[in-house]
Coordinates of C-alpha atoms in Angstrom, one line a residue:
M1 CA 24.4 13.0 -59.3
S2 CA 21.1 11.3 -58.6
R3 CA 19.4 11.9 -55.2
P4 CA 18.8 8.8 -53.0
T5 CA 15.2 7.4 -53.2
S6 CA 15.2 6.0 -49.6
P7 CA 15.8 7.7 -46.2
F8 CA 17.8 4.7 -45.1
T9 CA 21.5 4.0 -45.7
R10 CA 22.6 1.0 -47.7
E11 CA 23.8 -0.6 -44.4
Q12 CA 20.4 -0.1 -42.8
L13 CA 18.7 -1.8 -45.7
I14 CA 20.7 -5.0 -45.3
P15 CA 18.7 -7.7 -43.4
Q16 CA 19.5 -7.4 -39.6
E17 CA 19.6 -10.1 -37.1
E18 CA 16.5 -10.5 -35.0
M19 CA 16.5 -9.2 -31.4
I20 CA 14.8 -11.7 -29.0
E21 CA 13.7 -10.6 -25.6
V22 CA 15.9 -11.9 -22.8
E23 CA 14.1 -13.8 -20.1
R24 CA 13.9 -12.0 -16.8
K25 CA 16.0 -13.6 -14.1
Q26 CA 15.1 -13.5 -10.4
G27 CA 17.4 -11.1 -8.5
K28 CA 18.7 -11.4 -5.0
L29 CA 18.0 -8.3 -2.9
F30 CA 20.1 -6.9 -0.1
I31 CA 17.9 -4.8 2.1
G32 CA 19.0 -2.5 4.9
I33 CA 16.6 -1.4 7.7
P34 CA 18.1 1.4 9.9
K35 CA 16.7 2.4 13.3
E36 CA 14.3 5.3 13.0
T37 CA 15.7 8.5 14.4
H38 CA 12.9 10.9 13.7
Y39 CA 11.3 12.4 16.8
Q40 CA 8.9 9.9 18.4
E41 CA 8.9 7.6 15.4
K42 CA 8.7 4.0 16.8
R43 CA 7.6 2.0 13.8
V44 CA 9.7 -0.4 11.7
C45 CA 9.2 -1.3 8.1
L46 CA 9.5 -5.1 8.3
T47 CA 8.4 -7.5 11.0
P48 CA 10.3 -10.7 11.8
D49 CA 7.7 -12.8 9.8
A50 CA 8.2 -10.5 6.8
V51 CA 12.0 -11.0 7.1
A52 CA 11.5 -14.7 7.2
A53 CA 9.5 -14.6 4.0
L54 CA 12.2 -12.6 2.2
T55 CA 15.1 -14.7 3.4
A56 CA 13.2 -17.8 2.4
H57 CA 13.3 -16.4 -1.2
G58 CA 17.1 -16.0 -1.0
H59 CA 17.1 -12.3 -0.2
R60 CA 19.4 -10.7 2.5
V61 CA 18.2 -8.4 5.2
L62 CA 20.6 -6.3 7.3
I63 CA 18.9 -4.5 10.3
E64 CA 20.4 -2.1 12.7
A65 CA 20.4 -3.3 16.4
N66 CA 17.2 -2.4 18.3
A67 CA 15.5 -1.1 15.2
G68 CA 12.3 -2.9 16.1
L69 CA 12.5 -2.7 19.9
S70 CA 10.0 0.3 20.1
A71 CA 7.5 -1.8 18.1
S72 CA 8.1 -4.8 20.5
F73 CA 10.2 -6.8 18.0
T74 CA 13.5 -8.0 19.5
D75 CA 16.9 -8.5 17.7
K76 CA 16.6 -12.2 18.6
E77 CA 13.3 -12.5 16.7
Y78 CA 14.9 -10.9 13.6
S79 CA 18.0 -13.0 13.9
E80 CA 15.9 -16.2 14.1
A81 CA 14.0 -15.0 11.0
G82 CA 17.2 -14.9 9.1
A83 CA 18.2 -11.2 9.3
E84 CA 21.7 -10.0 10.0
I85 CA 22.1 -7.6 12.9
T86 CA 24.7 -4.9 13.1
N87 CA 25.5 -1.9 15.3
D88 CA 27.1 -0.1 12.4
K89 CA 24.7 2.4 10.9
S90 CA 26.9 3.1 7.9
K91 CA 26.7 -0.6 6.9
V92 CA 22.9 -0.5 6.9
F93 CA 22.8 2.7 4.8
G94 CA 25.4 1.1 2.5
C95 CA 23.0 -1.6 1.4
P96 CA 21.8 -1.5 -2.2
I97 CA 18.2 -1.1 -1.0
V98 CA 17.4 1.0 2.1
L99 CA 13.9 0.7 3.7
K100 CA 12.6 3.4 6.1
V101 CA 9.4 4.7 7.5
E102 CA 10.4 8.3 7.7
P103 CA 12.4 10.0 4.9
P104 CA 16.2 10.0 5.7
S105 CA 17.6 13.1 7.3
S106 CA 20.5 15.1 5.7
E107 CA 22.9 13.4 8.2
E108 CA 21.7 10.0 7.2
L109 CA 21.9 10.8 3.5
K110 CA 25.7 11.2 3.9
H111 CA 26.0 7.5 4.6
F112 CA 24.2 6.4 1.4
N113 CA 26.3 4.9 -1.4
P114 CA 25.7 6.2 -5.0
Q115 CA 23.0 4.4 -6.9
T116 CA 21.2 3.3 -3.8
V117 CA 17.4 2.5 -4.0
L118 CA 15.5 4.3 -1.2
I119 CA 12.0 3.2 -0.2
S120 CA 10.4 5.4 2.4
A121 CA 7.7 8.0 3.0
L122 CA 8.3 11.2 1.0
Q123 CA 6.3 13.6 3.2
L124 CA 6.4 16.4 0.7
K125 CA 5.2 19.2 3.0
T126 CA 8.1 18.7 5.4
Q127 CA 10.9 18.5 2.9
C128 CA 13.3 21.2 1.6
K129 CA 15.0 21.8 -1.7
E130 CA 18.4 20.6 -0.4
Y131 CA 17.0 17.1 0.3
F132 CA 16.3 16.5 -3.4
Q133 CA 19.6 18.1 -4.5
E134 CA 21.4 15.6 -2.2
L135 CA 19.4 12.7 -3.8
A136 CA 20.4 13.9 -7.2
K137 CA 24.1 14.2 -6.2
K138 CA 24.1 10.6 -5.0
R139 CA 22.2 9.4 -8.1
I140 CA 19.6 7.7 -5.9
T141 CA 16.5 6.0 -7.1
A142 CA 13.7 6.8 -4.6
I143 CA 10.1 5.6 -4.1
G144 CA 7.6 7.3 -1.8
F145 CA 5.4 4.5 -0.5
E146 CA 2.4 6.8 0.1
F147 CA 2.2 7.3 -3.6
I148 CA 2.2 3.7 -4.6
R149 CA -1.1 2.6 -6.2
D150 CA -2.6 -0.9 -6.1
A151 CA -4.5 -2.6 -8.9
D152 CA -7.7 -0.8 -8.0
G153 CA -6.0 2.6 -8.2
A154 CA -6.1 3.2 -4.5
Y155 CA -3.2 4.1 -2.2
P156 CA -2.7 1.0 0.1
A157 CA -0.2 2.6 2.5
V158 CA -2.2 5.8 3.0
R159 CA -5.4 3.7 3.5
A160 CA -3.8 1.4 6.0
L161 CA -2.4 4.2 8.2
S162 CA -5.7 6.1 7.9
E163 CA -7.6 3.1 9.2
I164 CA -5.3 3.1 12.2
A165 CA -5.6 6.8 12.7
G166 CA -9.4 6.7 12.6
T167 CA -9.7 3.9 15.0
A168 CA -7.1 5.4 17.3
A169 CA -8.9 8.8 17.4
V170 CA -11.9 7.2 19.1
L171 CA -9.8 5.2 21.5
I172 CA -7.8 8.3 22.5
A173 CA -11.0 10.3 22.9
S174 CA -12.4 7.6 25.2
E175 CA -9.2 7.7 27.2
L176 CA -9.2 11.5 27.5
M177 CA -12.8 11.4 28.8
S178 CA -11.8 9.1 31.7
S179 CA -11.9 10.6 35.2
A180 CA -8.4 9.1 35.8
I181 CA -6.9 11.9 33.8
K182 CA -9.3 14.7 34.8
G183 CA -11.7 14.1 31.9
S184 CA -15.4 14.5 31.9
G185 CA -15.9 11.0 33.3
L186 CA -18.1 9.8 30.4
M187 CA -17.7 6.3 28.9
M188 CA -18.4 5.1 25.4
G189 CA -20.2 1.9 26.4
N190 CA -23.9 2.3 25.6
I191 CA -24.8 1.6 29.3
S192 CA -28.5 0.9 29.8
G193 CA -30.4 4.0 31.0
V194 CA -27.5 6.3 30.3
P195 CA -27.6 8.6 27.3
P196 CA -24.8 7.6 24.8
V197 CA -21.8 9.7 24.2
E198 CA -22.3 12.2 21.2
V199 CA -19.4 12.0 18.6
V200 CA -19.1 14.4 15.7
I201 CA -16.8 13.4 12.8
I202 CA -15.8 16.0 10.2
G203 CA -14.6 14.3 7.1
A204 CA -16.0 11.1 5.5
G205 CA -12.8 9.7 4.1
T206 CA -11.0 6.6 5.4
V207 CA -10.1 8.2 8.7
G208 CA -13.7 9.3 9.2
E209 CA -15.1 6.0 8.2
F210 CA -13.0 4.0 10.7
A211 CA -13.6 6.5 13.4
A212 CA -17.3 6.2 12.9
R213 CA -17.1 2.4 12.8
S214 CA -15.2 2.3 16.1
A215 CA -17.4 4.9 17.8
I216 CA -20.6 3.0 16.8
G217 CA -19.0 -0.3 18.0
L218 CA -18.5 1.4 21.4
G219 CA -22.1 2.5 21.5
A220 CA -21.7 6.2 20.7
N221 CA -24.2 8.3 18.9
V222 CA -22.3 9.4 15.7
K223 CA -22.8 12.3 13.3
V224 CA -20.7 12.5 10.1
F225 CA -20.2 15.8 8.2
D226 CA -18.6 16.1 4.7
N227 CA -19.3 18.2 1.6
S228 CA -19.1 15.1 -0.6
I229 CA -22.4 13.3 -0.9
T230 CA -20.6 10.4 -2.5
K231 CA -18.3 10.0 0.5
L232 CA -21.2 10.2 2.9
R233 CA -23.1 7.6 0.9
C234 CA -20.0 5.3 0.9
V235 CA -19.6 5.6 4.7
Q236 CA -23.3 4.5 5.2
T237 CA -22.8 1.6 2.7
H238 CA -19.5 0.4 4.3
I239 CA -20.8 0.6 7.9
G240 CA -24.0 -1.1 6.8
R241 CA -26.5 0.8 8.9
P242 CA -28.4 4.1 8.9
L243 CA -26.2 7.0 10.1
Y244 CA -26.7 10.7 10.7
T245 CA -24.9 12.4 7.8
S246 CA -24.9 16.0 6.7
T247 CA -23.1 18.4 4.4
I248 CA -21.0 21.0 6.2
Q249 CA -23.5 23.7 6.8
P250 CA -22.6 26.2 9.7
K251 CA -26.0 26.0 11.3
N252 CA -26.2 22.2 11.4
L253 CA -22.6 21.8 12.4
M254 CA -22.9 24.4 15.2
K255 CA -25.9 22.6 16.6
A256 CA -24.0 19.3 16.6
L257 CA -20.9 20.8 18.2
R258 CA -22.8 22.3 21.1
R259 CA -24.3 18.9 22.0
C260 CA -21.3 16.6 21.3
D261 CA -18.8 15.2 23.8
V262 CA -16.1 14.4 21.2
V263 CA -15.4 16.0 17.8
I264 CA -12.9 14.4 15.4
G265 CA -11.4 16.4 12.5
A266 CA -10.3 14.4 9.5
V267 CA -10.5 16.8 6.6
R268 CA -7.7 17.0 4.0
G269 CA -6.9 19.8 1.6
K270 CA -4.7 20.2 -1.5
N271 CA -2.0 22.2 0.3
R272 CA -3.5 22.8 3.7
S273 CA -6.6 21.5 5.6
P274 CA -9.4 24.0 5.4
I275 CA -10.5 25.5 8.8
I276 CA -14.0 24.1 9.3
V277 CA -14.4 24.9 13.1
T278 CA -13.8 28.5 14.1
E279 CA -12.6 29.6 17.5
E280 CA -16.1 31.0 18.2
M281 CA -17.6 27.5 17.6
V282 CA -15.1 26.0 20.0
E283 CA -16.1 28.6 22.7
R284 CA -19.7 27.4 22.4
M285 CA -18.9 23.7 22.9
K286 CA -19.5 22.0 26.2
T287 CA -16.9 22.3 29.0
G288 CA -14.9 19.0 29.1
A289 CA -15.5 18.2 25.4
V290 CA -12.7 16.6 23.5
V291 CA -11.2 17.7 20.1
I292 CA -9.1 15.2 18.2
D293 CA -7.5 16.9 15.1
V294 CA -6.2 14.1 12.9
S295 CA -5.5 16.6 10.1
I296 CA -3.0 18.6 12.2
D297 CA -0.2 17.3 9.9
M298 CA -1.7 19.5 7.2
G299 CA -2.4 22.5 9.5
G300 CA -5.5 21.3 11.2
C301 CA -9.2 21.9 10.6
F302 CA -9.8 23.7 13.9
E303 CA -8.8 27.3 14.3
T304 CA -7.7 26.6 17.9
S305 CA -5.5 23.6 17.0
E306 CA -1.7 23.7 17.8
V307 CA 0.8 21.0 17.1
T308 CA 1.5 18.8 20.2
S309 CA 3.6 15.7 20.7
H310 CA 3.2 12.2 22.2
D311 CA 5.0 13.4 25.4
H312 CA 2.6 16.3 25.9
P313 CA -0.3 15.4 23.6
T314 CA -3.1 17.7 25.0
F315 CA -3.8 21.3 25.9
E316 CA -7.0 23.1 27.0
K317 CA -8.6 26.0 25.3
H318 CA -12.0 27.5 26.2
G319 CA -12.6 24.5 28.5
V320 CA -12.2 22.1 25.6
T321 CA -9.4 19.5 25.6
H322 CA -7.4 19.4 22.3
Y323 CA -5.4 16.4 21.1
C324 CA -3.3 17.5 18.1
V325 CA -0.5 15.0 17.6
P326 CA 0.6 14.7 13.9
N327 CA 1.8 11.1 14.0
I328 CA -1.0 9.2 15.6
P329 CA -0.2 5.7 14.1
S330 CA 3.2 5.8 15.8
R331 CA 1.3 5.6 19.2
Y332 CA 0.4 2.0 18.2
A333 CA 3.8 1.1 16.8
K334 CA 3.3 -2.7 16.6
T335 CA 0.0 -2.5 14.8
S336 CA 1.3 0.2 12.4
S337 CA 4.5 -1.9 11.8
L338 CA 2.5 -5.0 11.0
S339 CA 0.3 -3.0 8.6
I340 CA 3.3 -1.3 6.8
S341 CA 5.1 -4.6 6.6
N342 CA 2.1 -6.2 4.9
I343 CA 2.3 -3.6 2.2
F344 CA 6.1 -3.7 1.7
T345 CA 6.6 -7.4 1.7
P346 CA 4.7 -8.3 -1.6
Y347 CA 6.4 -5.4 -3.4
L348 CA 9.9 -6.5 -2.3
L349 CA 9.2 -10.0 -3.4
Q350 CA 7.9 -8.7 -6.7
I351 CA 11.0 -6.5 -7.2
G352 CA 13.1 -9.7 -6.5
D353 CA 11.1 -11.8 -9.0
A354 CA 11.3 -9.1 -11.6
G355 CA 15.1 -9.0 -11.4
G356 CA 15.5 -5.6 -9.7
I357 CA 13.8 -2.3 -9.3
E358 CA 14.2 -1.3 -13.0
N359 CA 12.1 -4.2 -14.3
A360 CA 9.6 -4.0 -11.5
V361 CA 8.9 -0.3 -12.2
R362 CA 8.7 -1.0 -15.9
F363 CA 5.9 -3.6 -15.6
D364 CA 4.0 -2.2 -12.6
R365 CA 2.3 1.1 -13.1
G366 CA 1.3 1.4 -9.4
L367 CA 4.9 1.0 -8.3
K368 CA 6.0 3.5 -11.0
N369 CA 3.5 6.0 -9.6
G370 CA 5.5 6.0 -6.3
L371 CA 8.9 6.7 -8.1
Y372 CA 10.0 10.3 -7.7
F373 CA 13.8 9.9 -8.3
Y374 CA 15.4 7.7 -10.9
H375 CA 19.2 7.5 -10.9
G376 CA 19.4 11.1 -9.6
I377 CA 16.8 12.5 -12.0
L378 CA 13.6 14.0 -10.6
T379 CA 10.6 12.3 -12.2
S380 CA 7.7 13.7 -10.1
K381 CA 5.9 16.7 -11.5
P382 CA 4.3 17.7 -8.1
V383 CA 7.7 17.8 -6.4
A384 CA 9.2 19.8 -9.3
E385 CA 6.4 22.4 -9.1
W386 CA 6.5 22.6 -5.3
F387 CA 10.2 23.2 -5.1
D388 CA 10.7 24.9 -8.6
L389 CA 13.0 22.1 -9.9
S390 CA 13.3 20.6 -13.4
Y391 CA 12.0 17.1 -13.9
R392 CA 11.8 14.4 -16.6
D393 CA 8.9 12.1 -17.4
I394 CA 9.7 8.7 -16.1
N395 CA 8.2 7.1 -19.3
L396 CA 10.9 8.7 -21.3
L397 CA 13.6 7.1 -19.1
I398 CA 12.1 3.7 -18.7
L399 CA 10.7 2.1 -21.9

């Protein structure tokens, strides 16, 4: 019996009908926005203007009653923008797409329907293994908005919130120095004949840049420290004026800390922020000086830092006032909500135009970068390594 000369069967060699790509049809989204229940979280994902833009494109938005009240958005405003208001939390979590600022709690996950699309922050450092197991059980598709990249390769959500945190750090420091709350009584105002307030910023990322911009705008004398010459150069270029910059050398840093009135820590690390300022350095600072540790959510870059809350934001150590609240943008809930909404709205419209999350992720690499769960399958390597879980490459699941 002769051996076949072709690896294909006879049926496979018969001419096949041509497969033509089916045109993508615009999908209608049904988005649920629950009220945030995380401690001291006052932000909301979409503003009434954003809801109006979505409903004008034929999408539905179901929002829990008073979800935007802490950010100064009333139910009436949302209703007039075309949103549906409900007091039933389970109805909101039952929507095909759920939009949140904070990741859902284990109690909230119980209300989710199978195959739901979740768009929220991931906050990897605060999660536990059970959270991802619950997502897998419900076959949820989840996107962490802090991992979404734009066309330039940057992270728009992280940058937007960092801009707010940097600006807020200077405003908070100015408030803490006021005599009204037993501060040093100094004012950032560049008053004629009065020496300017000395501000030291550790970290030249987005937080550091916007802190420097705000402090300079208020007339302070600013010094920026970072071990990246490129970042220091970028800060000078973006601010557009000569600025004291230095690498983090103990001698130079100690000299600046002894003279400063405010020091802002904005240094990030891979797993934890490195401790840049030791307790001995804090002891040698001026009495009444203010420490704002913006990197406290990653452990803090001051040895004396301890996590505080918006209710009790400060404590005093060695005569130095420390402000160590992890969620600074929530203090300015309306501005933060507007900023987050500006990021979410174009992506939601894009998902609708693409005909659903599957097509949107297939054609947008930046959005795909934020995807960490796909129909109950973990697709993020960092999450898998952090929690010792198995994962699949998203490119093998979505062609």
